PDB file of C-alpha atoms and ligand atoms in Angstrom:
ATOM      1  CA  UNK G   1     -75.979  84.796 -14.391  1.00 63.00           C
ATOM      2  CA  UNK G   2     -76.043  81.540 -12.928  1.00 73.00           C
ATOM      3  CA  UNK G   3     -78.603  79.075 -14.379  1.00 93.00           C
ATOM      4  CA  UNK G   4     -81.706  77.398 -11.846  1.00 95.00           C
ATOM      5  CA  UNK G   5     -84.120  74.601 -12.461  1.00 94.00           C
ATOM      6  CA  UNK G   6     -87.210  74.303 -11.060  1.00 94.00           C
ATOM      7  CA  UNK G   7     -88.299  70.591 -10.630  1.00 93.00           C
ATOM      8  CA  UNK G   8     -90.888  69.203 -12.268  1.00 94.00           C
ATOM      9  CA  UNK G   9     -94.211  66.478 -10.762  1.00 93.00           C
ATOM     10  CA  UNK G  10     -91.577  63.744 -10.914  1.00 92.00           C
ATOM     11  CA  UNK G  11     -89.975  64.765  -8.631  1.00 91.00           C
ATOM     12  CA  UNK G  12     -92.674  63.361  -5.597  1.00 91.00           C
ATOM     13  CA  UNK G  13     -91.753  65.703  -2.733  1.00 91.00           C
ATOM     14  CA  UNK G  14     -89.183  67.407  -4.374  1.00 91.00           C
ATOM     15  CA  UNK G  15     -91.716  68.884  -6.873  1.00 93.00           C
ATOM     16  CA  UNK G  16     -91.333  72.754  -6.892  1.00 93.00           C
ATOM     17  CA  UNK G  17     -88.330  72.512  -5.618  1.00 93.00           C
ATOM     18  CA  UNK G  18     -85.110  74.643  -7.338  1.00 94.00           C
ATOM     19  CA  UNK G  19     -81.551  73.727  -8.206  1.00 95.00           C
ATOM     20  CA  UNK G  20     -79.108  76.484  -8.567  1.00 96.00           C
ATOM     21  CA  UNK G  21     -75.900  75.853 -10.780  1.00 97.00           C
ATOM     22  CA  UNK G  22     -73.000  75.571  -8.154  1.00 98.00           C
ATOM     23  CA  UNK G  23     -70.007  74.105 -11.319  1.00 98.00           C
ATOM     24  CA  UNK G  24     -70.397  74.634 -14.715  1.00 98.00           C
ATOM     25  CA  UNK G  25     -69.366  72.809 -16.843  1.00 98.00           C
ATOM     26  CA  UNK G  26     -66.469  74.510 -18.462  1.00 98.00           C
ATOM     27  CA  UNK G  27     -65.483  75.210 -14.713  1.00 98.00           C
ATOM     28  CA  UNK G  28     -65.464  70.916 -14.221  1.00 98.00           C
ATOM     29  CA  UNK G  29     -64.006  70.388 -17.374  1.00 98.00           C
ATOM     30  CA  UNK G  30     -60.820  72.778 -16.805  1.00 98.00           C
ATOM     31  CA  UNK G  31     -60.866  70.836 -13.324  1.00 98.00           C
ATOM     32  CA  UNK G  32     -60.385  67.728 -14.353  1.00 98.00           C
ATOM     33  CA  UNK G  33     -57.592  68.446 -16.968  1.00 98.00           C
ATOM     34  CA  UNK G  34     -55.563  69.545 -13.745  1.00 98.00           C
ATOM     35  CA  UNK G  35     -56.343  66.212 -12.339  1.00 98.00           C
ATOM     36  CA  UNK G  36     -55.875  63.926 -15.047  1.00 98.00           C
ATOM     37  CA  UNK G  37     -52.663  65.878 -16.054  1.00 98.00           C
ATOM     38  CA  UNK G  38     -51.364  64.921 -11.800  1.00 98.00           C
ATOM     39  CA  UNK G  39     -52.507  61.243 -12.347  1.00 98.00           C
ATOM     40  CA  UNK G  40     -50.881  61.142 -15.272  1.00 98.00           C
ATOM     41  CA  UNK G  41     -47.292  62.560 -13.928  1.00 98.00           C
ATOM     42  CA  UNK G  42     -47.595  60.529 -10.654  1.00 98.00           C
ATOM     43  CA  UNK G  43     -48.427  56.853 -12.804  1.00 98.00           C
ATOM     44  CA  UNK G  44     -46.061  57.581 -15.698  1.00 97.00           C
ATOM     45  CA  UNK G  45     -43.940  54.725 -15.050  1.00 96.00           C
ATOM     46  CA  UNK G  46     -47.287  52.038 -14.761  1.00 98.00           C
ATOM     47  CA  UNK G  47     -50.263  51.023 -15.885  1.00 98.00           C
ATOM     48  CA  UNK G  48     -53.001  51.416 -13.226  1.00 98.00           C
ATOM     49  CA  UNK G  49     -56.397  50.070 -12.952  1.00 98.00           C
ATOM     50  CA  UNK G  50     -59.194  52.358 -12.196  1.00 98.00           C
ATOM     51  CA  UNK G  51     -62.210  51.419 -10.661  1.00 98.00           C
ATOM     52  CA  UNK G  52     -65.284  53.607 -10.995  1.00 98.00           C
ATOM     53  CA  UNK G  53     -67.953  53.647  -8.020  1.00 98.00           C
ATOM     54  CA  UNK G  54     -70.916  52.910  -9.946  1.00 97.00           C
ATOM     55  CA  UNK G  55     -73.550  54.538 -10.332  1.00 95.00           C
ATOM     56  CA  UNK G  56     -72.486  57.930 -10.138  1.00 96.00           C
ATOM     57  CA  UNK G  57     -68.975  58.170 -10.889  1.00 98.00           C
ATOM     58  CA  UNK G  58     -69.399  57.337 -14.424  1.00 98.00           C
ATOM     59  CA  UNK G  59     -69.234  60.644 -16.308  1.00 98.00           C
ATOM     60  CA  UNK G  60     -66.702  61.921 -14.031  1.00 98.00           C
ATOM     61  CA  UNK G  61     -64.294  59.072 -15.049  1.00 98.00           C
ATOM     62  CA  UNK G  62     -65.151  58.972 -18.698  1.00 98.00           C
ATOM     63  CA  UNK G  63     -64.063  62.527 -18.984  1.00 98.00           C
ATOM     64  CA  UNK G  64     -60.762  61.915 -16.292  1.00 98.00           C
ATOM     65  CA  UNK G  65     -59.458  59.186 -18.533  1.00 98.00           C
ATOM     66  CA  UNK G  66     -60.282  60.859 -21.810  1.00 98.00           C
ATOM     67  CA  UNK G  67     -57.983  63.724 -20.879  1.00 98.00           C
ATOM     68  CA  UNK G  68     -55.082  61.207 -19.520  1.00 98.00           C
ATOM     69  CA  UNK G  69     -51.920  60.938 -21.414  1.00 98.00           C
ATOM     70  CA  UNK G  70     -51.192  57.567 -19.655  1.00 98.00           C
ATOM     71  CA  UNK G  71     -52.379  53.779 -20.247  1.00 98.00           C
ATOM     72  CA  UNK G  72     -55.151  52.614 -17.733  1.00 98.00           C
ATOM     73  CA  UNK G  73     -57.392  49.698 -17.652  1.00 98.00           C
ATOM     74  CA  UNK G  74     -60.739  50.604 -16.788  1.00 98.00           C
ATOM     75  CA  UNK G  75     -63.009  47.932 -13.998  1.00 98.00           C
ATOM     76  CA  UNK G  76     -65.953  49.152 -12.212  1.00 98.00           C
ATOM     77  CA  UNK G  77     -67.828  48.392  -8.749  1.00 98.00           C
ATOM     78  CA  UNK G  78     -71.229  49.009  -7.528  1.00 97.00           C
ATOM     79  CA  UNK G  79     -72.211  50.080  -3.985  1.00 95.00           C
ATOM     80  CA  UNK G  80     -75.454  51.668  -2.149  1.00 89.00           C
ATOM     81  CA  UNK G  81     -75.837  53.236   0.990  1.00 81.00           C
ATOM     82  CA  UNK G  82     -78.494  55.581   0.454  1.00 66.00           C
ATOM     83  CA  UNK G  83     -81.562  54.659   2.697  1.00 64.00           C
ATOM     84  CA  UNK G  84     -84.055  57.266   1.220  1.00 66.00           C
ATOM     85  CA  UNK G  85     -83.569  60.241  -1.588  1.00 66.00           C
ATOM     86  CA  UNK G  86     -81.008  62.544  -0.155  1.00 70.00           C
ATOM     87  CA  UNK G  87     -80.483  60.818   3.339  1.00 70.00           C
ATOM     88  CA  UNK G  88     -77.751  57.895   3.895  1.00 70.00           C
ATOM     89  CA  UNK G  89     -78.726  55.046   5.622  1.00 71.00           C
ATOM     90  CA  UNK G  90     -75.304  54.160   7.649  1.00 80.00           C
ATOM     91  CA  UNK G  91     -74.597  50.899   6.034  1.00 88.00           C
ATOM     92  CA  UNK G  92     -72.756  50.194   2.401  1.00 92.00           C
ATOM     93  CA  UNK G  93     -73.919  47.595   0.906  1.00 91.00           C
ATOM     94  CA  UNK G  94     -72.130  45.419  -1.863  1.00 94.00           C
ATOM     95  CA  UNK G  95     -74.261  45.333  -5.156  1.00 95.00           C
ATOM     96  CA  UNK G  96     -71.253  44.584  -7.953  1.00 96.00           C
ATOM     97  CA  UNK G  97     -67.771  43.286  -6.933  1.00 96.00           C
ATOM     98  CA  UNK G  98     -64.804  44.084  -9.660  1.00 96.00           C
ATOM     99  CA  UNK G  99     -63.961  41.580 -11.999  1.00 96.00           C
ATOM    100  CA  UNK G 100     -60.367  41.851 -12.479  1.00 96.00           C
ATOM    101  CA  UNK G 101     -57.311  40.811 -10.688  1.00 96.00           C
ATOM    102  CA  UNK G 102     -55.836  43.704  -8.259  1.00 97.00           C
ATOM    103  CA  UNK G 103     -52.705  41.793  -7.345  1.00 97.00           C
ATOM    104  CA  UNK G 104     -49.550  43.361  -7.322  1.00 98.00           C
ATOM    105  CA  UNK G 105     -51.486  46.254  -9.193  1.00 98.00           C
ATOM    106  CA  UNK G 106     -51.725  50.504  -9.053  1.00 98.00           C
ATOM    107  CA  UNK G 107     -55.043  50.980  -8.542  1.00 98.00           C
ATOM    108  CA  UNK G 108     -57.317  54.136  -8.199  1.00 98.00           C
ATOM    109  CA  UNK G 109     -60.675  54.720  -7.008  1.00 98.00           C
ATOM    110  CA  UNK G 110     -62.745  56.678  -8.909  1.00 98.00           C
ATOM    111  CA  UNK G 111     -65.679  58.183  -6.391  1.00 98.00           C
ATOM    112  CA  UNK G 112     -68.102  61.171  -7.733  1.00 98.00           C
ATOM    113  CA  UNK G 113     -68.381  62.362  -3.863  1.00 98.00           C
ATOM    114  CA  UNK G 114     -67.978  62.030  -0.372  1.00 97.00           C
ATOM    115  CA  UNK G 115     -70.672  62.918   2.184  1.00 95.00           C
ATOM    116  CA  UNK G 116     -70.187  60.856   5.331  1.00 92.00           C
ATOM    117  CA  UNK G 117     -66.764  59.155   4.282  1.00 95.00           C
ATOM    118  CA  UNK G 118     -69.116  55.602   4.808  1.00 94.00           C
ATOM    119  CA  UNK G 119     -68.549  54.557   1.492  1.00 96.00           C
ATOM    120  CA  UNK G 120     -64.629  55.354   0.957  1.00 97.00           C
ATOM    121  CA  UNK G 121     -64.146  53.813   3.640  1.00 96.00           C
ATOM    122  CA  UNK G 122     -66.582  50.858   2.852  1.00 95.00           C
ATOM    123  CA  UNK G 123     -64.427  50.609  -0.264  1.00 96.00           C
ATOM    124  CA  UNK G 124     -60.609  50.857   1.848  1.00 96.00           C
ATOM    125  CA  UNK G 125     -61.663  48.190   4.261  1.00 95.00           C
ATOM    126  CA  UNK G 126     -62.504  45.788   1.006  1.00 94.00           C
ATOM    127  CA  UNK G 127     -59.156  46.638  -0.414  1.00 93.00           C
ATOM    128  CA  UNK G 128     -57.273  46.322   2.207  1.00 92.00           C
ATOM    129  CA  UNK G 129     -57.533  42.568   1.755  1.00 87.00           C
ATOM    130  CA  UNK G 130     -56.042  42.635  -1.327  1.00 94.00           C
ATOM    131  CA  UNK G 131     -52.066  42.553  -2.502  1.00 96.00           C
ATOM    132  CA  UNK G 132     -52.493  45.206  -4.568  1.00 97.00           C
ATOM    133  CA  UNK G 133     -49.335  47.484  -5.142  1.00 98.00           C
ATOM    134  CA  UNK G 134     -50.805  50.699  -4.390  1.00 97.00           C
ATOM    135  CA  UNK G 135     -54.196  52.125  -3.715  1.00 98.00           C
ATOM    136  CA  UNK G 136     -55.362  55.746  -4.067  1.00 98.00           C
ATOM    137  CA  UNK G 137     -58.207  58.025  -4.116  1.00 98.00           C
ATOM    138  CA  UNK G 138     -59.805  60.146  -6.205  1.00 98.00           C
ATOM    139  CA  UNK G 139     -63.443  62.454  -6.382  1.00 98.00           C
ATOM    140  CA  UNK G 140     -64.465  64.615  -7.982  1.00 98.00           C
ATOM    141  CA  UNK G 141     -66.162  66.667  -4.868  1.00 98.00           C
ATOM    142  CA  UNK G 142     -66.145  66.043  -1.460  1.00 98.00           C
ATOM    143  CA  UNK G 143     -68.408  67.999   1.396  1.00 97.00           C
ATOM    144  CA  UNK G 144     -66.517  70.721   3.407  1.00 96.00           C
ATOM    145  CA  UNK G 145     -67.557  68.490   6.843  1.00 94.00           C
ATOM    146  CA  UNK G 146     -66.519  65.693   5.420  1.00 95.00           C
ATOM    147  CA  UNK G 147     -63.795  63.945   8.065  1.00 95.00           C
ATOM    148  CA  UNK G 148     -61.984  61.286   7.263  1.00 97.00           C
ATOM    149  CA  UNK G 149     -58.852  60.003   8.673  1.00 95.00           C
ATOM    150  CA  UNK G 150     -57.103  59.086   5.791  1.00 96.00           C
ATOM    151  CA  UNK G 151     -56.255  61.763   2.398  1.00 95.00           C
ATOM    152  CA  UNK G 152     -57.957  61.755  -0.336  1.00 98.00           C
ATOM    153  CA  UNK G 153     -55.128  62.059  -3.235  1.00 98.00           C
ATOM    154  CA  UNK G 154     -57.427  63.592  -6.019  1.00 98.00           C
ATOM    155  CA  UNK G 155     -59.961  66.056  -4.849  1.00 98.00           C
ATOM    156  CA  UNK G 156     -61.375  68.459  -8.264  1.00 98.00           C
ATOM    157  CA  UNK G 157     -63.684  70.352  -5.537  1.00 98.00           C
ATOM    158  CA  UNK G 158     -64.499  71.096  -2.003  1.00 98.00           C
ATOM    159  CA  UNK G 159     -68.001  71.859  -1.992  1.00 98.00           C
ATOM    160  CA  UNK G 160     -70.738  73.124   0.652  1.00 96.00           C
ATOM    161  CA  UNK G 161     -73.046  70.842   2.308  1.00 94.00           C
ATOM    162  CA  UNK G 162     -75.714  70.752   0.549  1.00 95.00           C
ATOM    163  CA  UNK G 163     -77.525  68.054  -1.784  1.00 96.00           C
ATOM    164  CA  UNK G 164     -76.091  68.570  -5.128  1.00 97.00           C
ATOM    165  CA  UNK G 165     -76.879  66.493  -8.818  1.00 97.00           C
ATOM    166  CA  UNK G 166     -76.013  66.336 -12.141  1.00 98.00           C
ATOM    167  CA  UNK G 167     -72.316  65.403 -14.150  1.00 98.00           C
ATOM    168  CA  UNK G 168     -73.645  61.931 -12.999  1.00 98.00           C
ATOM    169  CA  UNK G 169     -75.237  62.365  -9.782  1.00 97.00           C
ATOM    170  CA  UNK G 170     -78.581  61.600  -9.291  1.00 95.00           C
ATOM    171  CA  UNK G 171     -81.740  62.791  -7.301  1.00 94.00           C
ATOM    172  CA  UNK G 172     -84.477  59.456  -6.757  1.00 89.00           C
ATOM    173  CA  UNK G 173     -82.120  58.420  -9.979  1.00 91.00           C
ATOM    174  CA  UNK G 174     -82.888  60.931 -12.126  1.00 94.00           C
ATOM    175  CA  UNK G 175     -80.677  64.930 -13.106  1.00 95.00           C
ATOM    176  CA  UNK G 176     -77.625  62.556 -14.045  1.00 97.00           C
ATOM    177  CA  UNK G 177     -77.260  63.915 -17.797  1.00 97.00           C
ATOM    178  CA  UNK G 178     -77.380  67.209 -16.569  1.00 97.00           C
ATOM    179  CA  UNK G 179     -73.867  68.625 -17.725  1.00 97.00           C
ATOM    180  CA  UNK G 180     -73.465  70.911 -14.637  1.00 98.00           C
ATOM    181  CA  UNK G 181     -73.865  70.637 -11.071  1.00 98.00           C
ATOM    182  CA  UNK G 182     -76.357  71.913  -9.376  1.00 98.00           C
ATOM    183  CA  UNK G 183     -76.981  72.098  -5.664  1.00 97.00           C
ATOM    184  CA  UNK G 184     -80.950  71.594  -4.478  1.00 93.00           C
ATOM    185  CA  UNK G 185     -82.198  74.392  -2.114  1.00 83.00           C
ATOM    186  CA  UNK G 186     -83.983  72.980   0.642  1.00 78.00           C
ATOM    187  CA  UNK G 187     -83.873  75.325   2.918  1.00 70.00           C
ATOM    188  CA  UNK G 188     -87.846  76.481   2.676  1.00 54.00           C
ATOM    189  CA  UNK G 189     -87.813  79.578   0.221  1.00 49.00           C
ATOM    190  CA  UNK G 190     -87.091  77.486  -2.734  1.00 48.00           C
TER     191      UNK G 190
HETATM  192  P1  IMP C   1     -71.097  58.869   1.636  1.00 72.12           P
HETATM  193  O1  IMP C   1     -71.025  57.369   1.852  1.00 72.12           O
HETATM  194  O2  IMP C   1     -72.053  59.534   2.574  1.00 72.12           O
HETATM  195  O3  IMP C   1     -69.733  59.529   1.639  1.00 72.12           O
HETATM  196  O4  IMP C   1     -71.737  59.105   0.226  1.00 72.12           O
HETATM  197  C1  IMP C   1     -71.287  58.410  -0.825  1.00 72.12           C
HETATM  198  C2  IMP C   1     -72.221  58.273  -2.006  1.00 72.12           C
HETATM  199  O5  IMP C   1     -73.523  58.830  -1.824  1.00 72.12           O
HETATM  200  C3  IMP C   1     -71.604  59.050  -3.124  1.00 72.12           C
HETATM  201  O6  IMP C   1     -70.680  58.266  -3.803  1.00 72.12           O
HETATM  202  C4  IMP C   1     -72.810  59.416  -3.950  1.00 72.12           C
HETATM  203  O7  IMP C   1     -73.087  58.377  -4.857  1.00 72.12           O
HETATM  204  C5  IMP C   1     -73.911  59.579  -2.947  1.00 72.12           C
HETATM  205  N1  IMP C   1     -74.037  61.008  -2.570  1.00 72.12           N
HETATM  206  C6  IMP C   1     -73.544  61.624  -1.462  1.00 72.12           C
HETATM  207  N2  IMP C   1     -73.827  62.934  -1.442  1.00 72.12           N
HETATM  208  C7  IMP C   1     -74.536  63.159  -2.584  1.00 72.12           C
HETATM  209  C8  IMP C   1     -75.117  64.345  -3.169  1.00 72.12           C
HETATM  210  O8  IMP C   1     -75.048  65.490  -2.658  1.00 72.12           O
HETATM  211  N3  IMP C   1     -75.739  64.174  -4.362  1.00 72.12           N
HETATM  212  C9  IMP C   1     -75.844  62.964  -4.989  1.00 72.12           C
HETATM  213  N4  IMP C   1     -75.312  61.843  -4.490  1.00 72.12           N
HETATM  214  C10 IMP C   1     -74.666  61.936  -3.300  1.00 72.12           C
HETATM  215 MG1   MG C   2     -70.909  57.378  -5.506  1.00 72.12          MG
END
């Protein structure tokens, strides 16, 4: 049986609301050993930095690099492009740079999930201006409309349109600890 919660009144709007498990977490977890087992074949011979896409990345990439058999140094940056709750608003905007120096360097982004593609490729763009060695991708989901024309290297799941949370992703900033991910019905009949 897969597990629902109903939201509670702090939700605003969302209130009544349910969210249907769509991953457990077992079902993440054996996911990202397969991906942290490719990373770590394909960077065996360096040391690359990763850079997690704050806010919601951040479970996601404490769990990647726990189950990594490789060095990596660790650097994080903060964007926003979400206008309202669930809706983006079709501009990225910068809200923490990284703090280390990229040059000549592996480096890997760390992203929780791709809707639009805005903020990857928010995130390319800025890199592009850097000497970096190498730069490549990695989320753990991306949206099964999602078009971008570039590959992501790392994908852990293709999921269905829909608004999903938890594992580190948030709705109005809260369902991050939730340890699964669940997808929010919004289609009428709750
Ligand atoms: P994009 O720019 O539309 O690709 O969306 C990028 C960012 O929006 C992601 O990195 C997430 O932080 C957030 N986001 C997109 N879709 C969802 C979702 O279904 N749930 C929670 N956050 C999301
Ligand atoms: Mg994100």
């Amino acid at each position: 049986m897969k597990k629902t919660l109903v939201l509670d009144n702090n939700f605003g709007k969302f209130s009544g609301l349910t969210l249907h498990e769509l991953l457990s977490y077992e079902t993440i977890q054996n996911r990202i050993r397969e991906m942290a087992e490719s990373i770590s074949r394909d960077y065996k011979d360096s040391v690359p930095i990763m850079i997690g896409v704050l806010n919601g990345s951040f479970i996601f990439f404490a769990d990647l690099i726990r189950e990594m058999s490789i060095y990596a140094e660790v650097d994080f940056i903060k964007i926003s492009s979400y206008a309202n709750e669930t809706m983006t608003s079709g501009t990225v905007r910068l809200l923490k740079d990284i703090s280390c120096d990229i040059t000549g360097r592996d480096v890997i982004i760390i992203e929780d999930i791709i809707d639009s593609g805005l903020s990857i490729n928010f995130l390319k763009k800025r890199l592009e201006g850097s000497e970096t060695k190498s730069v490549r991708f990695a989320s753990l989901l991306i949206k099964e409309y999602t078009k971008l024309d570039f590959d992501i290297d790392y994908v852990g799941f293709t999921i269905p349109d829909k608004y999903v949370v938890g594992y580190g992703l948030d709705l109005a900033q809260k369902m991050r600890s939730l340890k699964s991910i669940y997808y929010l019905n919004q289609d009428g009949n709750k």
